[in-house]
C-alpha positions as a printed Julia matrix, in Angstrom:
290×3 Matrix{Float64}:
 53.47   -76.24  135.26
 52.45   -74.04  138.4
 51.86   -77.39  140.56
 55.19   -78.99  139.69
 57.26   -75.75  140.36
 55.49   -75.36  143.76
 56.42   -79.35  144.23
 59.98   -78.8   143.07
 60.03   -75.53  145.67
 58.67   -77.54  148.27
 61.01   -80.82  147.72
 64.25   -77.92  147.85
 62.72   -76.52  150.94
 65.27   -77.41  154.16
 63.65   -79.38  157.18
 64.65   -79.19  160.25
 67.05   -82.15  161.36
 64.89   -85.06  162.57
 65.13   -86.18  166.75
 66.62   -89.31  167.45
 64.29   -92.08  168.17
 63.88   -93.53  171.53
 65.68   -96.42  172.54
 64.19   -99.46  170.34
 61.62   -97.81  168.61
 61.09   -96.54  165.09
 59.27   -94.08  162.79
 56.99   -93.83  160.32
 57.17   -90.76  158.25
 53.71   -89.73  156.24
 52.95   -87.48  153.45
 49.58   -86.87  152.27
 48.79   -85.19  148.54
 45.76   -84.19  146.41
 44.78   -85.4   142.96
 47.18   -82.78  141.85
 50.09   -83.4   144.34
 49.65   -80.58  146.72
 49.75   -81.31  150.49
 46.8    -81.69  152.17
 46.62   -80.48  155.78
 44.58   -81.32  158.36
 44.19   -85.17  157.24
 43.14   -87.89  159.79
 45.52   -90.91  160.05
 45.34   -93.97  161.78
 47.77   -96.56  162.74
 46.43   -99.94  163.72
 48.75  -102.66  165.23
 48.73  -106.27  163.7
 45.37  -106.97  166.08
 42.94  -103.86  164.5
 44.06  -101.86  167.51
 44.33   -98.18  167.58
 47.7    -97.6   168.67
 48.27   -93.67  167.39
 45.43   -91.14  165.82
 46.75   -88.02  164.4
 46.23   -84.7   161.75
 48.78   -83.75  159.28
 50.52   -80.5   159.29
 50.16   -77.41  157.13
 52.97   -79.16  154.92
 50.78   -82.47  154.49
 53.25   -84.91  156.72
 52.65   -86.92  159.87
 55.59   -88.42  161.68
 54.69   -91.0   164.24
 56.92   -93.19  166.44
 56.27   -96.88  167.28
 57.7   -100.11  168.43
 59.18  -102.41  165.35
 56.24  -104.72  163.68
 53.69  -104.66  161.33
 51.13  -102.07  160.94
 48.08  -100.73  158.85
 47.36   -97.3   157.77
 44.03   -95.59  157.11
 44.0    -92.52  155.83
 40.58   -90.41  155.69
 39.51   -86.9   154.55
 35.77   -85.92  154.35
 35.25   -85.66  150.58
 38.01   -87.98  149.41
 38.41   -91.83  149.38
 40.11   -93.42  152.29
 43.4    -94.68  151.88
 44.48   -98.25  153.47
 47.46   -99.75  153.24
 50.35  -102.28  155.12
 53.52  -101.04  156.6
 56.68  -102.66  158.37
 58.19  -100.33  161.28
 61.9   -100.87  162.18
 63.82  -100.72  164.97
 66.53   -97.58  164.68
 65.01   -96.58  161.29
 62.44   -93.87  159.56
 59.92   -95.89  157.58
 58.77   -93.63  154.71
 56.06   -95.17  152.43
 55.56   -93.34  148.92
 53.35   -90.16  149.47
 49.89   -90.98  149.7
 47.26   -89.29  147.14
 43.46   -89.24  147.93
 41.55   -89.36  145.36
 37.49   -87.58  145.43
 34.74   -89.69  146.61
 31.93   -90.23  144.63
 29.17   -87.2   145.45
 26.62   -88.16  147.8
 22.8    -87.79  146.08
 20.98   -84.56  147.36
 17.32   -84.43  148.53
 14.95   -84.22  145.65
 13.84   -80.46  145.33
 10.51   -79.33  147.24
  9.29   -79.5   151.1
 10.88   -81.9   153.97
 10.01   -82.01  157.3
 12.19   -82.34  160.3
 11.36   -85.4   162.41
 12.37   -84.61  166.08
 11.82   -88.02  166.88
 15.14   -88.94  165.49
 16.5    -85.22  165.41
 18.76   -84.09  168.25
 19.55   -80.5   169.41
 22.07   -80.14  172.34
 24.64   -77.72  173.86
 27.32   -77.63  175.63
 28.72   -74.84  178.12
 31.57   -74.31  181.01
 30.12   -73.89  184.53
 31.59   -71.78  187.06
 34.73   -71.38  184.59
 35.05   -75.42  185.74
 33.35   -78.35  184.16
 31.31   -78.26  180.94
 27.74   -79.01  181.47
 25.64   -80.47  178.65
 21.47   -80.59  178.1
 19.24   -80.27  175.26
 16.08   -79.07  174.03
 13.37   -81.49  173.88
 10.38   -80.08  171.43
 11.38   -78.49  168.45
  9.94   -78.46  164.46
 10.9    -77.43  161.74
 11.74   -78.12  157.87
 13.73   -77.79  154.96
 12.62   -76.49  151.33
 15.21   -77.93  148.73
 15.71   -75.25  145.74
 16.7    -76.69  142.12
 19.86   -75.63  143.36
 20.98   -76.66  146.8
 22.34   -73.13  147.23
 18.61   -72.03  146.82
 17.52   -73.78  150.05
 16.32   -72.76  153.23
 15.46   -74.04  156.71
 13.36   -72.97  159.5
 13.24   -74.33  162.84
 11.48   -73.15  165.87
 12.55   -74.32  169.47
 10.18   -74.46  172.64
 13.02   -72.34  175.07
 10.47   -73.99  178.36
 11.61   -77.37  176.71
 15.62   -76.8   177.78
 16.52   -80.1   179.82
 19.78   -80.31  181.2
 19.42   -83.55  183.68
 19.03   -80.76  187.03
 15.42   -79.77  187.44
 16.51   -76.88  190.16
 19.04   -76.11  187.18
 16.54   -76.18  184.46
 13.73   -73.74  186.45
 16.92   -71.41  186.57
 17.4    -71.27  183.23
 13.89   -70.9   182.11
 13.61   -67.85  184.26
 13.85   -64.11  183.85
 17.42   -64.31  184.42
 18.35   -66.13  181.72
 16.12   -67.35  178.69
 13.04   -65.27  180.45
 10.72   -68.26  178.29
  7.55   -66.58  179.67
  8.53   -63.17  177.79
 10.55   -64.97  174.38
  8.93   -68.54  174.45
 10.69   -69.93  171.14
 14.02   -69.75  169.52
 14.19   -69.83  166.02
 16.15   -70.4   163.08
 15.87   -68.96  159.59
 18.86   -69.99  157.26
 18.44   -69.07  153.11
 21.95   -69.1   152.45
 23.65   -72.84  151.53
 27.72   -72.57  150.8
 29.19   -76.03  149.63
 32.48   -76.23  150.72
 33.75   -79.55  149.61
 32.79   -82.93  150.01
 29.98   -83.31  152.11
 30.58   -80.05  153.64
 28.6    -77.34  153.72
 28.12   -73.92  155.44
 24.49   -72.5   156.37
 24.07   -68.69  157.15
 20.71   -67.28  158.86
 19.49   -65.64  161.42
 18.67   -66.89  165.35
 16.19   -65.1   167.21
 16.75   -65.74  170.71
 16.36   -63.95  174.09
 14.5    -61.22  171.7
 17.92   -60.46  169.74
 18.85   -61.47  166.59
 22.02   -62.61  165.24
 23.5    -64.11  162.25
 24.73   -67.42  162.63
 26.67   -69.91  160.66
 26.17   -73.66  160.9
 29.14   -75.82  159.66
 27.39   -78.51  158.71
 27.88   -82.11  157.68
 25.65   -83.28  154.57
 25.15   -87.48  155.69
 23.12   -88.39  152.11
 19.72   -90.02  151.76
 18.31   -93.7   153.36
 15.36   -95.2   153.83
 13.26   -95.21  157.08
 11.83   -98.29  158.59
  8.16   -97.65  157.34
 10.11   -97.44  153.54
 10.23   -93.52  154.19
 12.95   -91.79  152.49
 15.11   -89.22  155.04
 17.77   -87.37  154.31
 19.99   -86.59  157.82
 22.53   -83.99  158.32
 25.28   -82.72  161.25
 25.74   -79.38  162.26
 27.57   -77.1   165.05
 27.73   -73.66  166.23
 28.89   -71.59  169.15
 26.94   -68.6   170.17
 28.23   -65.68  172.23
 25.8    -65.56  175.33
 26.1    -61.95  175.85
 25.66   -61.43  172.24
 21.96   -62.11  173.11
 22.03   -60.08  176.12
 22.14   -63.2   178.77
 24.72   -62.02  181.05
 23.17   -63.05  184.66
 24.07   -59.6   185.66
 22.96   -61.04  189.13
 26.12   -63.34  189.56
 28.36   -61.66  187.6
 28.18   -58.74  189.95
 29.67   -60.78  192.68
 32.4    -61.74  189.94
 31.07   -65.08  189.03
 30.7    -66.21  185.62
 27.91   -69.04  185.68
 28.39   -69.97  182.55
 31.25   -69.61  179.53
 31.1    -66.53  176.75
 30.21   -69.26  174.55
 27.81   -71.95  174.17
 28.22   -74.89  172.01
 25.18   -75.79  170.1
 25.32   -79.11  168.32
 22.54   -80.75  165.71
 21.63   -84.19  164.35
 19.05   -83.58  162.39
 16.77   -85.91  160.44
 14.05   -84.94  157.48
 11.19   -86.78  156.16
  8.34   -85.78  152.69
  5.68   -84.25  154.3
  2.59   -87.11  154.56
């Protein structure tokens, strides 16, 4: 009873009028649901033209809807949420008019299988960690970090977990060797004095799908912080050998003066080298232990 009230409410609410269309062109007008016919924000859509083509890529709003304009002819719709099924389906756009299909519901996608419970190791041969930051308050400049290890210990309950992984900070590579000595020095990651980073997370959050949310603590720079990792569960395969690896996607953004690296040097003649926050991004791959 709830859900249909808040449907009725929301069907009574007034919109605002709707802009003309350009000259020749029409609209299609989408509406995404739940299973239990509440909007769903935040939704990708695509709209391919009658050749697979891309023409339009867009999010619905808070209210669920996407309105999109396009030249008359046929069109297909594909309609993906992490967690849910993707929805496909035909549609005709008219010249003059507002094409409005019936609202689309998602429906949940099957689970993806866990890891089995017990020790995996991180394989940095097909693990990836990289960041991203702005230079000069211009252009972002990207690198990684080269030697790393780590693992993961799976609890009965995937809320139970952990994961430890310890960087080599001398192993930072971003393409710029004059760059890369910089960066390794006193001034900024000071690897001689704090020669690793690492990572201690014990606290798993699931938040939907194949979503989840990993709290622990970074010790960097000799500071430590607590960081969340919004992470991207990708399910279990099989290696080339017959192994069987489980992989995962993750990102953060750290606050560089939150770990005292502030190149007071630079910043003294009022230039910031590099942004108040650093993009760190993971691809991360785990393997049984031999």
């Amino acid at each position: 009873m709830p859900f249909a009230i808040l449907r009725r409410l929301r069907d009574r609410t007034p919109h605002s009028p709707q802009p003309s269309l350009p000259q020749g062109a029409g609209a299609l007008d989408l509406s995404v649901n739940d299973p239990v016919g509440l909007p769903m924000a935040g939704v990708e859509i695509s709209v391919r033209d009658a050749g697979g083509r891309d023409v339009t890529l867009g999010r619905t709003d808070p209210n669920g809807r996407l309105t999109v304009t396009l030249p008359p002819g046929p069109y297909r719709v594909v309609v993906t949420s992490d967690g849910f099924r993707p929805a496909r389906f035909e549609v005709e756009v008219v010249a003059g008019e507002r094409t409005a299909p019936r609202p689309v519901t998602l429906e949940p996608a099957p689970a993806l299988p866990l890891p089995d419970t017990g020790q995996w190791r991180l394989d940095p041969d097909h693990s990836a960690i990289r960041f991203s930051a702005r230079h000069i308050g211009l252009a972002q400049i990207h690198g990684r970090f080269n030697r790393f290890e780590g693992g993961l210990w799976i609890g009965e309950r995937m809320e139970d977990s952990r994961v430890e992984v310890t960087i080599d900070a001398a192993s930072i590579d971003t393409g710029v060797r004059m760059r890369d000595d910089h960066l390794r020095s006193a001034e900024f990651l000071d690897v001689a004095r704090y020669p690793h980073l690492q990572f201690a997370g014990e606290r798993f959050v699931h938040k939907g799908g194949g979503r989840w949310a990993v709290q622990g603590m970074l010790y960097l720079h000799g500071v430590s912080r607590t960081v969340h990792l919004d992470t991207r569960y990708l399910g279990i395969g099989t290696g080339i050998a017959g192994e069987t690896r489980t992989a995962c996607q993750a990102v953060t953004e750290l606050h560089r003066e939150d770990f005292t690296l502030d190149w007071r040097t630079m910043l003294a003649r009022g230039i910031a080298a590099i942004g108040a926050t650093i993009r760190i991004e993971l691809d991360i791959q785990a393997v049984r232990p031999e």
